[in-house]
PDB file of C-alpha atoms in Angstrom:
ATOM      1  CA  UNK A  22      14.363  18.088  -7.026  1.00 74.00           C
ATOM      2  CA  UNK A  23      11.650  18.032  -5.745  1.00 92.00           C
ATOM      3  CA  UNK A  24      10.900  16.315  -2.173  1.00 95.00           C
ATOM      4  CA  UNK A  25       7.722  14.463  -0.861  1.00 96.00           C
ATOM      5  CA  UNK A  26       6.481  13.629   2.054  1.00 96.00           C
ATOM      6  CA  UNK A  27       5.218  10.790   1.938  1.00 96.00           C
ATOM      7  CA  UNK A  28       3.528   7.190   3.671  1.00 96.00           C
ATOM      8  CA  UNK A  29       5.684   3.682   2.167  1.00 96.00           C
ATOM      9  CA  UNK A  30       4.178   0.607   2.099  1.00 96.00           C
ATOM     10  CA  UNK A  31       5.024  -1.796   4.795  1.00 95.00           C
ATOM     11  CA  UNK A  32       3.321  -5.130   6.657  1.00 94.00           C
ATOM     12  CA  UNK A  33       1.687  -8.092   4.914  1.00 95.00           C
ATOM     13  CA  UNK A  34      -1.619  -8.204   2.369  1.00 94.00           C
ATOM     14  CA  UNK A  35      -4.520  -6.723   4.498  1.00 94.00           C
ATOM     15  CA  UNK A  36      -2.036  -5.555   7.453  1.00 96.00           C
ATOM     16  CA  UNK A  37      -0.217  -2.556   6.286  1.00 96.00           C
ATOM     17  CA  UNK A  38       1.828  -0.973   7.877  1.00 94.00           C
ATOM     18  CA  UNK A  39       3.730   2.308   7.201  1.00 97.00           C
ATOM     19  CA  UNK A  40       6.894   4.571   6.860  1.00 96.00           C
ATOM     20  CA  UNK A  41       7.159   7.881   6.825  1.00 96.00           C
ATOM     21  CA  UNK A  42       9.512   9.160   4.366  1.00 96.00           C
ATOM     22  CA  UNK A  43      11.213  12.263   2.520  1.00 96.00           C
ATOM     23  CA  UNK A  44      10.985  10.570  -1.060  1.00 96.00           C
ATOM     24  CA  UNK A  45      11.859  12.658  -4.134  1.00 95.00           C
ATOM     25  CA  UNK A  46       8.633  12.209  -6.505  1.00 93.00           C
ATOM     26  CA  UNK A  47      10.561  10.646  -9.786  1.00 94.00           C
ATOM     27  CA  UNK A  48      10.727   7.389  -6.852  1.00 93.00           C
ATOM     28  CA  UNK A  49       8.422   4.040  -7.033  1.00 93.00           C
ATOM     29  CA  UNK A  50       5.792   4.379  -3.620  1.00 91.00           C
ATOM     30  CA  UNK A  51       7.784   1.544  -2.186  1.00 91.00           C
ATOM     31  CA  UNK A  52      11.063   2.928  -4.014  1.00 93.00           C
ATOM     32  CA  UNK A  53      14.667   5.323  -2.788  1.00 94.00           C
ATOM     33  CA  UNK A  54      13.779   7.247   0.222  1.00 95.00           C
ATOM     34  CA  UNK A  55      16.125   9.871   1.457  1.00 95.00           C
ATOM     35  CA  UNK A  56      14.852   9.914   5.052  1.00 94.00           C
ATOM     36  CA  UNK A  57      12.961   8.228   7.262  1.00 96.00           C
ATOM     37  CA  UNK A  58      11.573  10.360   9.826  1.00 96.00           C
ATOM     38  CA  UNK A  59       8.943   7.959  11.367  1.00 96.00           C
ATOM     39  CA  UNK A  60       6.456   4.749  10.821  1.00 97.00           C
ATOM     40  CA  UNK A  61       2.365   5.052  10.671  1.00 97.00           C
ATOM     41  CA  UNK A  62       1.021   1.623  12.343  1.00 96.00           C
ATOM     42  CA  UNK A  63      -2.931   2.114  11.451  1.00 95.00           C
ATOM     43  CA  UNK A  64      -3.566  -1.772  12.782  1.00 94.00           C
ATOM     44  CA  UNK A  65      -3.700  -0.349  16.065  1.00 90.00           C
ATOM     45  CA  UNK A  66      -6.623   1.046  17.783  1.00 83.00           C
ATOM     46  CA  UNK A  67      -5.568   4.232  18.347  1.00 84.00           C
ATOM     47  CA  UNK A  68      -3.289   4.202  15.528  1.00 90.00           C
ATOM     48  CA  UNK A  69       0.676   4.029  16.551  1.00 93.00           C
ATOM     49  CA  UNK A  70       2.603   7.108  15.049  1.00 94.00           C
ATOM     50  CA  UNK A  71       5.999   7.723  15.411  1.00 95.00           C
ATOM     51  CA  UNK A  72       7.738  10.833  14.307  1.00 95.00           C
ATOM     52  CA  UNK A  73      10.208  12.575  14.766  1.00 94.00           C
ATOM     53  CA  UNK A  74       9.127  15.948  14.951  1.00 93.00           C
ATOM     54  CA  UNK A  75      12.423  18.026  14.751  1.00 93.00           C
ATOM     55  CA  UNK A  76      13.406  16.409  11.375  1.00 94.00           C
ATOM     56  CA  UNK A  77      10.107  15.983   9.834  1.00 95.00           C
ATOM     57  CA  UNK A  78      10.347  20.274   9.981  1.00 95.00           C
ATOM     58  CA  UNK A  79      13.635  20.292   8.481  1.00 95.00           C
ATOM     59  CA  UNK A  80      11.853  19.203   5.270  1.00 96.00           C
ATOM     60  CA  UNK A  81       9.237  20.978   4.719  1.00 95.00           C
ATOM     61  CA  UNK A  82      11.704  23.969   5.711  1.00 94.00           C
ATOM     62  CA  UNK A  83      13.486  22.843   3.032  1.00 94.00           C
ATOM     63  CA  UNK A  84      10.491  22.852   0.559  1.00 93.00           C
ATOM     64  CA  UNK A  85       9.010  19.255   1.105  1.00 94.00           C
ATOM     65  CA  UNK A  86       5.590  19.020   0.315  1.00 95.00           C
ATOM     66  CA  UNK A  87       3.639  16.619   2.291  1.00 96.00           C
ATOM     67  CA  UNK A  88       0.779  14.473   0.842  1.00 96.00           C
ATOM     68  CA  UNK A  89      -3.128  14.289   2.072  1.00 96.00           C
ATOM     69  CA  UNK A  90      -1.968  11.483   4.835  1.00 95.00           C
ATOM     70  CA  UNK A  91       1.476  12.657   5.628  1.00 95.00           C
ATOM     71  CA  UNK A  92       0.381  16.254   5.992  1.00 96.00           C
ATOM     72  CA  UNK A  93      -2.841  14.969   8.784  1.00 96.00           C
ATOM     73  CA  UNK A  94      -0.094  13.059  10.395  1.00 95.00           C
ATOM     74  CA  UNK A  95       2.721  15.838  10.292  1.00 95.00           C
ATOM     75  CA  UNK A  96      -0.802  18.025  12.185  1.00 95.00           C
ATOM     76  CA  UNK A  97      -1.381  15.230  14.698  1.00 94.00           C
ATOM     77  CA  UNK A  98       1.962  14.802  16.140  1.00 94.00           C
ATOM     78  CA  UNK A  99       2.423  19.157  15.577  1.00 93.00           C
ATOM     79  CA  UNK A 100       5.207  19.565  12.871  1.00 94.00           C
ATOM     80  CA  UNK A 101       3.193  21.550  11.180  1.00 94.00           C
ATOM     81  CA  UNK A 102       2.452  24.272  14.213  1.00 94.00           C
ATOM     82  CA  UNK A 103       6.627  23.630  15.120  1.00 93.00           C
ATOM     83  CA  UNK A 104       7.280  25.369  11.797  1.00 94.00           C
ATOM     84  CA  UNK A 105       4.496  27.473  11.977  1.00 94.00           C
ATOM     85  CA  UNK A 106       6.518  28.441  15.210  1.00 93.00           C
ATOM     86  CA  UNK A 107      10.015  28.681  14.036  1.00 93.00           C
ATOM     87  CA  UNK A 108       9.018  30.912  11.126  1.00 92.00           C
ATOM     88  CA  UNK A 109       7.154  33.283  13.105  1.00 93.00           C
ATOM     89  CA  UNK A 110      10.436  32.789  15.421  1.00 92.00           C
ATOM     90  CA  UNK A 111      12.104  33.406  12.624  1.00 91.00           C
ATOM     91  CA  UNK A 112      10.348  37.093  11.423  1.00 93.00           C
ATOM     92  CA  UNK A 113      10.511  38.156  14.686  1.00 90.00           C
ATOM     93  CA  UNK A 114       7.390  38.137  16.141  1.00 90.00           C
ATOM     94  CA  UNK A 115       8.384  35.457  19.167  1.00 89.00           C
ATOM     95  CA  UNK A 116      10.782  34.450  20.659  1.00 90.00           C
ATOM     96  CA  UNK A 117      12.175  31.106  20.775  1.00 90.00           C
ATOM     97  CA  UNK A 118      11.380  30.344  24.306  1.00 92.00           C
ATOM     98  CA  UNK A 119       7.960  31.628  23.573  1.00 92.00           C
ATOM     99  CA  UNK A 120       7.974  29.337  20.945  1.00 92.00           C
ATOM    100  CA  UNK A 121       8.591  25.996  22.263  1.00 92.00           C
ATOM    101  CA  UNK A 122       6.227  26.803  24.956  1.00 94.00           C
ATOM    102  CA  UNK A 123       3.286  27.361  23.349  1.00 93.00           C
ATOM    103  CA  UNK A 124       5.168  23.850  21.709  1.00 93.00           C
ATOM    104  CA  UNK A 125       4.859  22.192  25.071  1.00 94.00           C
ATOM    105  CA  UNK A 126       1.686  23.135  26.130  1.00 95.00           C
ATOM    106  CA  UNK A 127       0.007  22.320  22.893  1.00 93.00           C
ATOM    107  CA  UNK A 128       1.996  18.648  22.722  1.00 93.00           C
ATOM    108  CA  UNK A 129       0.808  18.272  26.788  1.00 94.00           C
ATOM    109  CA  UNK A 130      -3.143  19.100  25.629  1.00 93.00           C
ATOM    110  CA  UNK A 131      -2.354  16.603  22.598  1.00 91.00           C
ATOM    111  CA  UNK A 132      -1.528  13.814  25.122  1.00 91.00           C
ATOM    112  CA  UNK A 133      -4.284  14.376  27.644  1.00 92.00           C
ATOM    113  CA  UNK A 134      -6.480  13.847  24.588  1.00 90.00           C
ATOM    114  CA  UNK A 135      -4.851  10.553  23.852  1.00 88.00           C
ATOM    115  CA  UNK A 136      -4.681   9.255  27.238  1.00 90.00           C
ATOM    116  CA  UNK A 137      -8.641  10.513  27.106  1.00 91.00           C
ATOM    117  CA  UNK A 138      -9.528   7.787  24.536  1.00 89.00           C
ATOM    118  CA  UNK A 139      -7.173   4.626  25.532  1.00 89.00           C
ATOM    119  CA  UNK A 140      -9.185   5.200  29.146  1.00 91.00           C
ATOM    120  CA  UNK A 141     -12.603   5.376  27.585  1.00 90.00           C
ATOM    121  CA  UNK A 142     -11.634   1.700  25.028  1.00 90.00           C
ATOM    122  CA  UNK A 143     -10.218   0.249  28.191  1.00 90.00           C
ATOM    123  CA  UNK A 144     -13.654   1.154  29.865  1.00 92.00           C
ATOM    124  CA  UNK A 145     -15.529  -0.039  27.026  1.00 91.00           C
ATOM    125  CA  UNK A 146     -13.720  -2.989  27.334  1.00 89.00           C
ATOM    126  CA  UNK A 147     -14.600  -4.385  30.729  1.00 91.00           C
ATOM    127  CA  UNK A 148     -17.645  -3.381  30.043  1.00 92.00           C
ATOM    128  CA  UNK A 149     -17.679  -5.664  26.627  1.00 90.00           C
ATOM    129  CA  UNK A 150     -16.009  -8.749  28.784  1.00 89.00           C
ATOM    130  CA  UNK A 151     -18.281  -8.005  31.477  1.00 90.00           C
ATOM    131  CA  UNK A 152     -21.748  -8.418  29.457  1.00 88.00           C
ATOM    132  CA  UNK A 153     -20.638 -11.071  28.050  1.00 87.00           C
ATOM    133  CA  UNK A 154     -20.164 -12.708  31.525  1.00 80.00           C
TER     134      UNK A 154
END
């Protein structure tokens, strides 16, 4: 049974809201799924993404193929990096502790970038308010 990690659409017309799921490739887009891995809300700025990274890595290691958009989301949240590091641990290239340190360092850097974007958006909003007054 081939498995894909893909998006399942929910929400109103014009206000999409997606679940990130592992589903059989033969199932409908919004039909049966095997496991819910997270949510993706593109309506917010920046987009809201909640992902069970360990669950996604488990499915990737078992051979699930992500769609293009799901691959971008998994990459953004670090699931593909964690899978890559797990393969390195399995081959003996690095230890479990080293892999965990690399992943934590990457996550901290990523969170810093997201926080910087949120701050710049808040400043732009404040500047727009001040200009309007």
